[in-house]
Short mmCIF file of C-alpha atoms in Angstrom, two decimals:
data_model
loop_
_atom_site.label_atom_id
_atom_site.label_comp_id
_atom_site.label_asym_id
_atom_site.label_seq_id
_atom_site.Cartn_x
_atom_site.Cartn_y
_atom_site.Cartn_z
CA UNK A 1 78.70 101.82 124.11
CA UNK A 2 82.07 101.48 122.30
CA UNK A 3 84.15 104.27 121.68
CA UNK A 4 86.22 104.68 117.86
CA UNK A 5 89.46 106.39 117.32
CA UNK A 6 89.09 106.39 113.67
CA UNK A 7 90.22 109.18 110.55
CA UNK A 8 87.99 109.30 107.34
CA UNK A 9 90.78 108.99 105.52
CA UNK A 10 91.53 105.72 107.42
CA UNK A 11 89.89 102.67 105.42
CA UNK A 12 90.52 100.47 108.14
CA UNK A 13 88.22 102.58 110.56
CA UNK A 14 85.94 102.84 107.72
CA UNK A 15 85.41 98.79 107.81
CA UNK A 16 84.66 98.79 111.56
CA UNK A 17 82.34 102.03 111.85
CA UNK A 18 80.32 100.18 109.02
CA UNK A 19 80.23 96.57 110.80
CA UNK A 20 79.35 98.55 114.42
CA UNK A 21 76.32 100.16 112.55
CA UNK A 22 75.35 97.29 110.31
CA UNK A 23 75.40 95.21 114.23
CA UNK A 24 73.44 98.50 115.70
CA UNK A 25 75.96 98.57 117.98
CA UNK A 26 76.32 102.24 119.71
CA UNK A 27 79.61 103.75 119.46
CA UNK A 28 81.34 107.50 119.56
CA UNK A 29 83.89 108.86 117.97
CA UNK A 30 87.38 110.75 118.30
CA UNK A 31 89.35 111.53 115.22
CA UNK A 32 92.88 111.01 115.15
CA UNK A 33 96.37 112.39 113.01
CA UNK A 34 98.12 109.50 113.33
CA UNK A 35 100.78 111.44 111.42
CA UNK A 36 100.98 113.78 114.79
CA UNK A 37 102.43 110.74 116.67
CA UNK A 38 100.71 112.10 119.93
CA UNK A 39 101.42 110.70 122.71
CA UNK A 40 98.61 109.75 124.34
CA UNK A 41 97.10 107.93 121.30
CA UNK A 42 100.58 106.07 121.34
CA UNK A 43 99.57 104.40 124.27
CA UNK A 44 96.82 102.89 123.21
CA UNK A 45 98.27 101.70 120.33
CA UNK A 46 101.64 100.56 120.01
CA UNK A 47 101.55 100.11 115.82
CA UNK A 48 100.39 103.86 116.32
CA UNK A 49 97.78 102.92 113.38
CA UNK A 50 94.24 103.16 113.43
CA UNK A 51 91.17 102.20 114.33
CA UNK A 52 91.52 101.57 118.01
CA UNK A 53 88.43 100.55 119.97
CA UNK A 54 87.90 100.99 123.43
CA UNK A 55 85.62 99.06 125.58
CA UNK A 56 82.60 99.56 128.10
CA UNK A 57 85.13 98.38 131.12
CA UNK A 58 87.90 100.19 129.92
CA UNK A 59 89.79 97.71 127.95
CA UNK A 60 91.33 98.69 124.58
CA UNK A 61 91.31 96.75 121.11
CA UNK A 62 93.96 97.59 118.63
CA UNK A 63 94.15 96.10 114.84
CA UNK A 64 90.96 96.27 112.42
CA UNK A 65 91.20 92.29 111.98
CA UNK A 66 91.42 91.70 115.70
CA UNK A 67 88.55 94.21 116.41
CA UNK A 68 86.11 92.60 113.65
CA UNK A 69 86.81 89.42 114.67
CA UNK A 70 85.74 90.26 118.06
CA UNK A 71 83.08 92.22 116.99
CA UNK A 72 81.63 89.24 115.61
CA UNK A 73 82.49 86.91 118.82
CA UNK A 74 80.60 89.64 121.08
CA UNK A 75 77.78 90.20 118.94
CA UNK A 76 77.23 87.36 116.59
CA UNK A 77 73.54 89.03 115.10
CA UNK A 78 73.92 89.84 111.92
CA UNK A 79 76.54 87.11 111.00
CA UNK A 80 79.14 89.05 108.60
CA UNK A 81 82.04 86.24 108.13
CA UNK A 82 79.15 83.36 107.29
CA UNK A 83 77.04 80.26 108.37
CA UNK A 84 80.28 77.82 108.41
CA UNK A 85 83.63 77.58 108.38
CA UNK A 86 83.66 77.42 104.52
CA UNK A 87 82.04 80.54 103.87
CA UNK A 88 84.10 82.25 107.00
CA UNK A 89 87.42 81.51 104.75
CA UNK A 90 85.89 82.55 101.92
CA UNK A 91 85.28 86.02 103.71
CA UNK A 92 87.81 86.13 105.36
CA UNK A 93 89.92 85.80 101.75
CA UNK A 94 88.33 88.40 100.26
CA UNK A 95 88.41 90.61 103.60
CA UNK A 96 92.40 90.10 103.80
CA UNK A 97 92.29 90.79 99.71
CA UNK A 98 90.88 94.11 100.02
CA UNK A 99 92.03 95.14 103.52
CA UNK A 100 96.17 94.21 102.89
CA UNK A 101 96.02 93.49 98.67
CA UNK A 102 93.84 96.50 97.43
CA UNK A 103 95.26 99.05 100.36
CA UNK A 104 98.90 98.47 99.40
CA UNK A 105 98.35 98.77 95.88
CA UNK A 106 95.65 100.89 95.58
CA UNK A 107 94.33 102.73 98.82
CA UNK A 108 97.51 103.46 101.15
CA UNK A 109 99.83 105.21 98.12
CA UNK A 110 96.59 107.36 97.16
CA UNK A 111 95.95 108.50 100.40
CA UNK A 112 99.63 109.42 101.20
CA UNK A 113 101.05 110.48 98.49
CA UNK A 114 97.61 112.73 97.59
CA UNK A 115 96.09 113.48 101.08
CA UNK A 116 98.48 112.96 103.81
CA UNK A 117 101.08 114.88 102.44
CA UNK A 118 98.83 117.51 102.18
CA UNK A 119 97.19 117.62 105.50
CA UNK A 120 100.77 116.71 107.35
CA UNK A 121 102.49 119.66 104.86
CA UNK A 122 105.28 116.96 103.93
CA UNK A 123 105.92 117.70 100.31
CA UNK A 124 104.84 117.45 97.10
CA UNK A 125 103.44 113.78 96.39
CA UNK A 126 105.53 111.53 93.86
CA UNK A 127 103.36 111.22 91.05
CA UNK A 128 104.85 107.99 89.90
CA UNK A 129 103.19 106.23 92.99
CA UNK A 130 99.84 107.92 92.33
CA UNK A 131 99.98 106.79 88.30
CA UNK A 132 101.20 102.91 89.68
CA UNK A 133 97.73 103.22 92.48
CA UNK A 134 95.94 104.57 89.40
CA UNK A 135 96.97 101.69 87.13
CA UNK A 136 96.32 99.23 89.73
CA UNK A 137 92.29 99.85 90.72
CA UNK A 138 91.34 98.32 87.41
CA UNK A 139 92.47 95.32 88.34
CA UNK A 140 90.61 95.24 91.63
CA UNK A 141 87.65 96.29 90.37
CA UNK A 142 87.33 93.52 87.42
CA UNK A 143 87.48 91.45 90.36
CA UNK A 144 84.82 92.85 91.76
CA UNK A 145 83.05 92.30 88.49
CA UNK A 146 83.93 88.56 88.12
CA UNK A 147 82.65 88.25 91.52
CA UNK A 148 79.09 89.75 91.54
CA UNK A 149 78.40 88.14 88.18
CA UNK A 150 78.61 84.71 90.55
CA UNK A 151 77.20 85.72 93.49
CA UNK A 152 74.58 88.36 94.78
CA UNK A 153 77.60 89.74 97.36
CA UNK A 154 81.10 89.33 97.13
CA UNK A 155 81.80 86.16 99.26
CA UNK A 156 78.06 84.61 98.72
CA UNK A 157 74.32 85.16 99.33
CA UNK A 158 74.46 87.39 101.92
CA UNK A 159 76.79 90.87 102.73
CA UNK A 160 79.53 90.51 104.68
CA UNK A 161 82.78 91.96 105.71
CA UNK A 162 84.07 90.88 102.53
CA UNK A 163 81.38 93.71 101.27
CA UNK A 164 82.42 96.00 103.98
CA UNK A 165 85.89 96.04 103.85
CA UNK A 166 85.95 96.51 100.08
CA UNK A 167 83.47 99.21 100.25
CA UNK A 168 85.66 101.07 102.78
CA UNK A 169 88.84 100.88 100.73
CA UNK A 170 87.02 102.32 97.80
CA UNK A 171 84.71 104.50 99.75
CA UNK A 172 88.07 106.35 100.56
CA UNK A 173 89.48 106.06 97.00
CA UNK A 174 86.60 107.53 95.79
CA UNK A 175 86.58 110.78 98.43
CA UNK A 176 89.67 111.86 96.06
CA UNK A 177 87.82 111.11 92.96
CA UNK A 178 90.17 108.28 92.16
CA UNK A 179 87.52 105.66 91.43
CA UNK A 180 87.20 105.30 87.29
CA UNK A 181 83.53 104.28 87.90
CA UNK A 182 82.93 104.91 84.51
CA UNK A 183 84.87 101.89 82.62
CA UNK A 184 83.65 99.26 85.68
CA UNK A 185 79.67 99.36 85.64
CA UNK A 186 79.39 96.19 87.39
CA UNK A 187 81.43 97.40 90.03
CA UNK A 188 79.60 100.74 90.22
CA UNK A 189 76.24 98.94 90.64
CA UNK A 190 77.56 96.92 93.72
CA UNK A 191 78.75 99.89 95.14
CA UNK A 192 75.58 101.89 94.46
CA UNK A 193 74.11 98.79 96.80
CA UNK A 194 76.46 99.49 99.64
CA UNK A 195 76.42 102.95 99.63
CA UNK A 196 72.43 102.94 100.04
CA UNK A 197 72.60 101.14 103.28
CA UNK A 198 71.79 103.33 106.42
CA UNK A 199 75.28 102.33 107.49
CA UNK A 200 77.37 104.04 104.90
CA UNK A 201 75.77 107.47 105.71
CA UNK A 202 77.32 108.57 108.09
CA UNK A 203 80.71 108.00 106.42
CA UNK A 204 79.74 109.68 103.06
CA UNK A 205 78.33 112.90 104.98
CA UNK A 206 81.43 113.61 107.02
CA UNK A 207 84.11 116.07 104.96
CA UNK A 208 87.66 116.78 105.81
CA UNK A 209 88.43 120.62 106.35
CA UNK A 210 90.23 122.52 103.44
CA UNK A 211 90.01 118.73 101.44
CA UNK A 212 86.15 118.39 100.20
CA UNK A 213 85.63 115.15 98.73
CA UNK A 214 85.13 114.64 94.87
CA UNK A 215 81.71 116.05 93.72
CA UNK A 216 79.49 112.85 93.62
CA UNK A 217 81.04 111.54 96.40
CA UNK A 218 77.87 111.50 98.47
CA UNK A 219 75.66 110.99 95.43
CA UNK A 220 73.74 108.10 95.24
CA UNK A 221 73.07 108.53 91.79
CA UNK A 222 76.59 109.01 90.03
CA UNK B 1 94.74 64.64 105.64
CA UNK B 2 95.42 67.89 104.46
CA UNK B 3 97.35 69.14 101.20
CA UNK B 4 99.74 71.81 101.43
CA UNK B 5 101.08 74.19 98.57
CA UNK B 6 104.13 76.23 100.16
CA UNK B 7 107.78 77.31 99.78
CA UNK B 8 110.21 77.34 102.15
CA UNK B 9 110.70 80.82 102.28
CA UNK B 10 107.44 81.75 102.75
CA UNK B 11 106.62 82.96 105.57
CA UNK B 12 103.06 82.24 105.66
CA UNK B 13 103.35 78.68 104.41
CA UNK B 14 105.94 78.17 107.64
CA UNK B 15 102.63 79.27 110.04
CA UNK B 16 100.20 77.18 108.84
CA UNK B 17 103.02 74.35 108.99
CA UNK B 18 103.43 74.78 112.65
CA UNK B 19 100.28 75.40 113.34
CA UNK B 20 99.29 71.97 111.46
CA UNK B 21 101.68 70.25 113.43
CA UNK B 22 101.10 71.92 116.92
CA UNK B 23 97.32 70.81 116.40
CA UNK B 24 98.46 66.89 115.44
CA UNK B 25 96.89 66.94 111.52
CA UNK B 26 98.52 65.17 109.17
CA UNK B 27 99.47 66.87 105.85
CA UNK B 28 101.51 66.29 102.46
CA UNK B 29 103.29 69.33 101.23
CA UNK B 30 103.92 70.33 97.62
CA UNK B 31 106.91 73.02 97.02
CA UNK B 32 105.48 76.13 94.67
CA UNK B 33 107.42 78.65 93.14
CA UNK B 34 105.41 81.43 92.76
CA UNK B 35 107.55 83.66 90.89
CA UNK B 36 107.31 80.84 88.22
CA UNK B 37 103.37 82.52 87.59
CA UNK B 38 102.33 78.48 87.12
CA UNK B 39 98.96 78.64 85.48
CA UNK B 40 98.10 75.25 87.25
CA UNK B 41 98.88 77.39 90.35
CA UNK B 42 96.72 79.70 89.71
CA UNK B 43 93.50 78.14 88.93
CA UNK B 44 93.86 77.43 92.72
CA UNK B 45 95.45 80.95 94.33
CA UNK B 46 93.54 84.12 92.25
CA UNK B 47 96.41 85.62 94.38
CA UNK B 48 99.19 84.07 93.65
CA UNK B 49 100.40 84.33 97.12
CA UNK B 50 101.13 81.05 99.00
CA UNK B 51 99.76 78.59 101.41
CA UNK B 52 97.12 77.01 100.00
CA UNK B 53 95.55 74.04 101.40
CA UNK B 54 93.64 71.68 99.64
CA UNK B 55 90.63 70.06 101.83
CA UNK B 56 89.55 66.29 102.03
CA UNK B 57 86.87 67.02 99.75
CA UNK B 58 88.48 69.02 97.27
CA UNK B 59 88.06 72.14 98.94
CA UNK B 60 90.74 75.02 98.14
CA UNK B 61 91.72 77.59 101.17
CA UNK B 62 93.74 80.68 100.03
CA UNK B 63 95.19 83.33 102.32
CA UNK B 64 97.07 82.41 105.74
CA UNK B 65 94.48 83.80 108.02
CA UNK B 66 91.52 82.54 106.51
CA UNK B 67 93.21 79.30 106.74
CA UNK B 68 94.22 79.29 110.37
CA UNK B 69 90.56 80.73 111.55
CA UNK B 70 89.21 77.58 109.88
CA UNK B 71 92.25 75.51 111.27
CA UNK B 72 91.05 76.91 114.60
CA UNK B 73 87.23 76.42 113.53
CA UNK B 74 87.81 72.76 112.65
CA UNK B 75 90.44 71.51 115.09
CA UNK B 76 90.25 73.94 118.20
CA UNK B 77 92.15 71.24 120.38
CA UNK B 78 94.85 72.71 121.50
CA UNK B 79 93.52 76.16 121.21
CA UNK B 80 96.18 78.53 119.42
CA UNK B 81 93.75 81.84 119.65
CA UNK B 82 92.95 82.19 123.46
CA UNK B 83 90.39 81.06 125.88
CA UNK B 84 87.82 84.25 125.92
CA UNK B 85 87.15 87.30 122.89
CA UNK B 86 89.52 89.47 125.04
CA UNK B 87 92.95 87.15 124.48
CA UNK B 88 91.85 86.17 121.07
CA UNK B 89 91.80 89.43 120.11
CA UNK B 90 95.76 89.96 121.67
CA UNK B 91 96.61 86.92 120.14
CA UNK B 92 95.05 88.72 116.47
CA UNK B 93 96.62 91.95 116.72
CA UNK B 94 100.66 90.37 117.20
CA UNK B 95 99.32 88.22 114.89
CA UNK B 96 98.63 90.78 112.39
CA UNK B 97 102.07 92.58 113.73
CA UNK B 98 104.26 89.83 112.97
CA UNK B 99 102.40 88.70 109.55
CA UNK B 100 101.99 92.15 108.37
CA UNK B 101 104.49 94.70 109.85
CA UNK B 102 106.98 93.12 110.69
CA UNK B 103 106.65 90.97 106.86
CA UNK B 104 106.15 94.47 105.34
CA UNK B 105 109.07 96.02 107.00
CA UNK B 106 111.92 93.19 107.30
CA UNK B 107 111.06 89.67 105.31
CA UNK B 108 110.15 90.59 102.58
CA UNK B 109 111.89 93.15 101.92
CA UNK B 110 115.24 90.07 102.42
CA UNK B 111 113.68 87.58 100.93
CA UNK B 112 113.10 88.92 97.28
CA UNK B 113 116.54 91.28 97.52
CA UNK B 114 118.59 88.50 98.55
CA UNK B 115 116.98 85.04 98.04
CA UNK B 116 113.75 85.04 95.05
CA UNK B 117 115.77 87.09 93.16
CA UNK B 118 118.61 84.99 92.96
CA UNK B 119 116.52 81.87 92.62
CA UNK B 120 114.36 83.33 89.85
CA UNK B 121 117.36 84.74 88.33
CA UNK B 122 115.93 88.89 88.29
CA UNK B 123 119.01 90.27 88.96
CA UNK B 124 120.73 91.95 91.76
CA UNK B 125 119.51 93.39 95.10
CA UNK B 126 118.91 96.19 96.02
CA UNK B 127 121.04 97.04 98.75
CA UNK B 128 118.52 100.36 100.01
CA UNK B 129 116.46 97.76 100.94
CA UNK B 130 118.53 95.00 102.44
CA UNK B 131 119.85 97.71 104.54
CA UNK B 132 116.45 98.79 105.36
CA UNK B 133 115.23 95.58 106.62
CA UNK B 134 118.41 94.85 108.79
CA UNK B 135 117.70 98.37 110.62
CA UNK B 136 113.96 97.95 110.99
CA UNK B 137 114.56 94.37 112.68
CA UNK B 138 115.81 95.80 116.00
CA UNK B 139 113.06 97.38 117.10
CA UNK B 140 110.79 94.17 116.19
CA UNK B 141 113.11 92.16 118.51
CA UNK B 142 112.86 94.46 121.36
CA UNK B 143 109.09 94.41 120.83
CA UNK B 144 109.78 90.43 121.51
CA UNK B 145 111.73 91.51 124.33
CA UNK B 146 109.29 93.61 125.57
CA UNK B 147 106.45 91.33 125.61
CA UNK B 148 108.49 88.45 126.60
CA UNK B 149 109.41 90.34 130.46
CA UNK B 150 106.37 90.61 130.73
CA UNK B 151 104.10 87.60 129.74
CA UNK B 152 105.25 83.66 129.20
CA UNK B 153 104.56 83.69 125.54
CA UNK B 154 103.98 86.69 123.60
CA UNK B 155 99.84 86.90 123.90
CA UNK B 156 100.03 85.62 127.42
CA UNK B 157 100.51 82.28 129.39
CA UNK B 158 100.18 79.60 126.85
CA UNK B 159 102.06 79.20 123.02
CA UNK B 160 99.93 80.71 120.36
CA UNK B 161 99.52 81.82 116.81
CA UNK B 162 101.68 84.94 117.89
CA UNK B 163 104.23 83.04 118.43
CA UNK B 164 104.02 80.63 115.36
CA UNK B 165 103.54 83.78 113.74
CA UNK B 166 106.61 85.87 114.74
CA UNK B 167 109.24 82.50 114.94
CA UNK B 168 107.89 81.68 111.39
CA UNK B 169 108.98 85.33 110.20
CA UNK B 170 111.92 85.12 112.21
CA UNK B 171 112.73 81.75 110.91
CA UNK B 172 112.99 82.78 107.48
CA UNK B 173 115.31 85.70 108.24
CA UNK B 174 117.19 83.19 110.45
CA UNK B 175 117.30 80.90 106.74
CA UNK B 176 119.38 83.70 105.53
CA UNK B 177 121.32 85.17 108.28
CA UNK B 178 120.01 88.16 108.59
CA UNK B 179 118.72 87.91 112.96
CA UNK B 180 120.97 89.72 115.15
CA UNK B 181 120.38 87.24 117.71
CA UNK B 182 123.81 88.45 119.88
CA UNK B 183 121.97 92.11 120.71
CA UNK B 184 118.84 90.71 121.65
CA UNK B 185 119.47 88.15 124.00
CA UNK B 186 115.48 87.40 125.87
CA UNK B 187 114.05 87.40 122.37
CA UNK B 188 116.74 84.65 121.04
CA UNK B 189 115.77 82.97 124.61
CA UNK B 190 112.35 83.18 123.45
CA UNK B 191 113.14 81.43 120.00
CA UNK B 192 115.27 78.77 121.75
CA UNK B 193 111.66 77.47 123.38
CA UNK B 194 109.33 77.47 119.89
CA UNK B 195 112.79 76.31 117.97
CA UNK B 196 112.95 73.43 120.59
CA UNK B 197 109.13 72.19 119.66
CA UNK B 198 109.13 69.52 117.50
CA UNK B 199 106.49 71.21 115.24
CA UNK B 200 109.69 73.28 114.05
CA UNK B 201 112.35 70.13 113.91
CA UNK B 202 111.20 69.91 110.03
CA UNK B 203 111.07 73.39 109.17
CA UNK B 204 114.84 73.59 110.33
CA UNK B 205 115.75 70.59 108.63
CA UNK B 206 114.83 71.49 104.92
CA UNK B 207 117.37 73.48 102.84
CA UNK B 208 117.10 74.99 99.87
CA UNK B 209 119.12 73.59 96.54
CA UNK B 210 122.12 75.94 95.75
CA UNK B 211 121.36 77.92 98.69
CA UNK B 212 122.38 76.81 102.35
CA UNK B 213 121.03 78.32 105.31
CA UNK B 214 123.04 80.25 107.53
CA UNK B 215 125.41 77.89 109.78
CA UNK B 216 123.79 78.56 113.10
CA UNK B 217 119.94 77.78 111.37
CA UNK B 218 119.48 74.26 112.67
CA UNK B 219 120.95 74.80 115.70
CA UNK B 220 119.34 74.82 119.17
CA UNK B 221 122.31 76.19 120.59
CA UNK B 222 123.44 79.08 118.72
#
């Protein structure tokens, strides 16, 4: 039984709530405002960023990479990084594309300027950063496109975290109706794959007080 | 034998140098300037971003950490990660502090405001920025500091990524003079013992055409 400090809003937490249920690993969960700076979370993690995962005897994992990579040391069954060490890089590229690439240019100014703000009352967002995030996804998501043209996931043959962690970036994205699904129909019908899985449930049932999500959200047909 | 596409002033490239030469492997290196968008380049990086390393068999690795996880994979002797999930996962997250915060938040921001875009000739810093960077560095150092009182490297008894990891960040801000080394005396002891390994000796002993590093850089006694 692991225990998540997580935020919807946090695509990080996102990645590792979907590997601990696509491992059928048991888990609860606290939410955290990181923007609150509390003190007590600030001892468990230093960064004061999220997700932080704490462990049957007590000990206490900080840093999404970290935690997936032990996640998969722990509890190999299903393998999410790949068979060898070839198709782990692979993952892991596409992983580090989504999770660093796609959340500084798409994800983090999105969810700042248009949610945080909002929830933290810290002013009025600067819609240049919001038009540069909104210029940006395109991008991302032809890549996604080139990709599943190749290969049945995104790194290969089989899902991974490569899947995973580009599903929770856009998951989130897509809770503030940011995702032009429209003009990226490849895209969509990769993501209309992840979202079916029993894993991603949870996630797209769980709303935000005062900040519902965009309508089709938790549609699977959109 | 290992191929390695890199620039001095990356960062990244200076990890999986050390890293390379802390686990024996031989390797040829090939300068890139990625700001020069070379579509040769590119065919190999869909990122851009630098190291690549080019495999025996033709293989192509993008993205520092996939590259040392298969580094790690391949060659585990001497292991660079930790013994058990537990330290690995230590080692990860100051990994992921040094590559990603501390990047974000101080080398970076230096080295395109005062060296890439003087080399690639895209006019003049920003000085918001510069000052940024040379504020944020303090509390990175104390963080050094702070481990360092308490542990013999920074993840724990024995040299690891971590520390190839936060002396190859620090190196590069070294390059350009920008370490306040005098205020933070255990973390400069710190960098005394990785700058003393001779993994580092040919890190410190490349300069960059038309712009020296600063006079202390090569220096073990600074």
């Amino acid at each position: 039984m692991y225990h998540l400090y997580y935020h919807p809003l946090s695509a990080a937490s996102r990645l590792i709530r979907l590997q601990l249920a696509e491992k059928s690993l048991d888990f609860s969960l606290k939410i955290e405002k990181t923007w609150e700076r509390r003190t007590e979370f600030l001892e468990l993690s230093p960064s004061g960023e999220l997700p932080v995962l704490s462990l049957n005897d007590g000990g206490i994992l900080n840093d999404w990479h970290a935690i997936s990579e032990y996640l998969e040391e722990t509890t190999p069954s299903p393998p999410l990084l790949g068979n060898d060490a070839i198709e782990r890089a692979e993952t892991r590229r596409l992983l580090g594309w989504y999770m660093h690439k796609f959340a500084l240019e798409v994800t983090d100014l999105l969810v700042s300027e248009r949610a945080i703000k909002r929830l933290a009352r810290a002013g009025a967002p600067y819609s240049d950063r919001v038009q540069a995030a909104r210029a940006n996804i395109h991008y991302h998501l032809e890549y996604i496109e080139f990709l599943t043209e190749r290969r049945n996931w995104l790194a290969g043959d089989y899902l991974s975290l490569a899947d995973l962690g580009a599903a929770a970036q856009l998951s989130v994205v897509d809770y503030l109706g940011d995702v032009p699904w429209h003009l990226h129909q490849l895209a969509k019908d990769w993501y209309v794959r992840i979202k079916s899985r029993p894993s991603f449930r949870p996630l797209l049932e769980e709303t935000i007080p005062a900040m519902p999500p965009a309508p089709h959200y938790n549609n699977l047909d959109f």
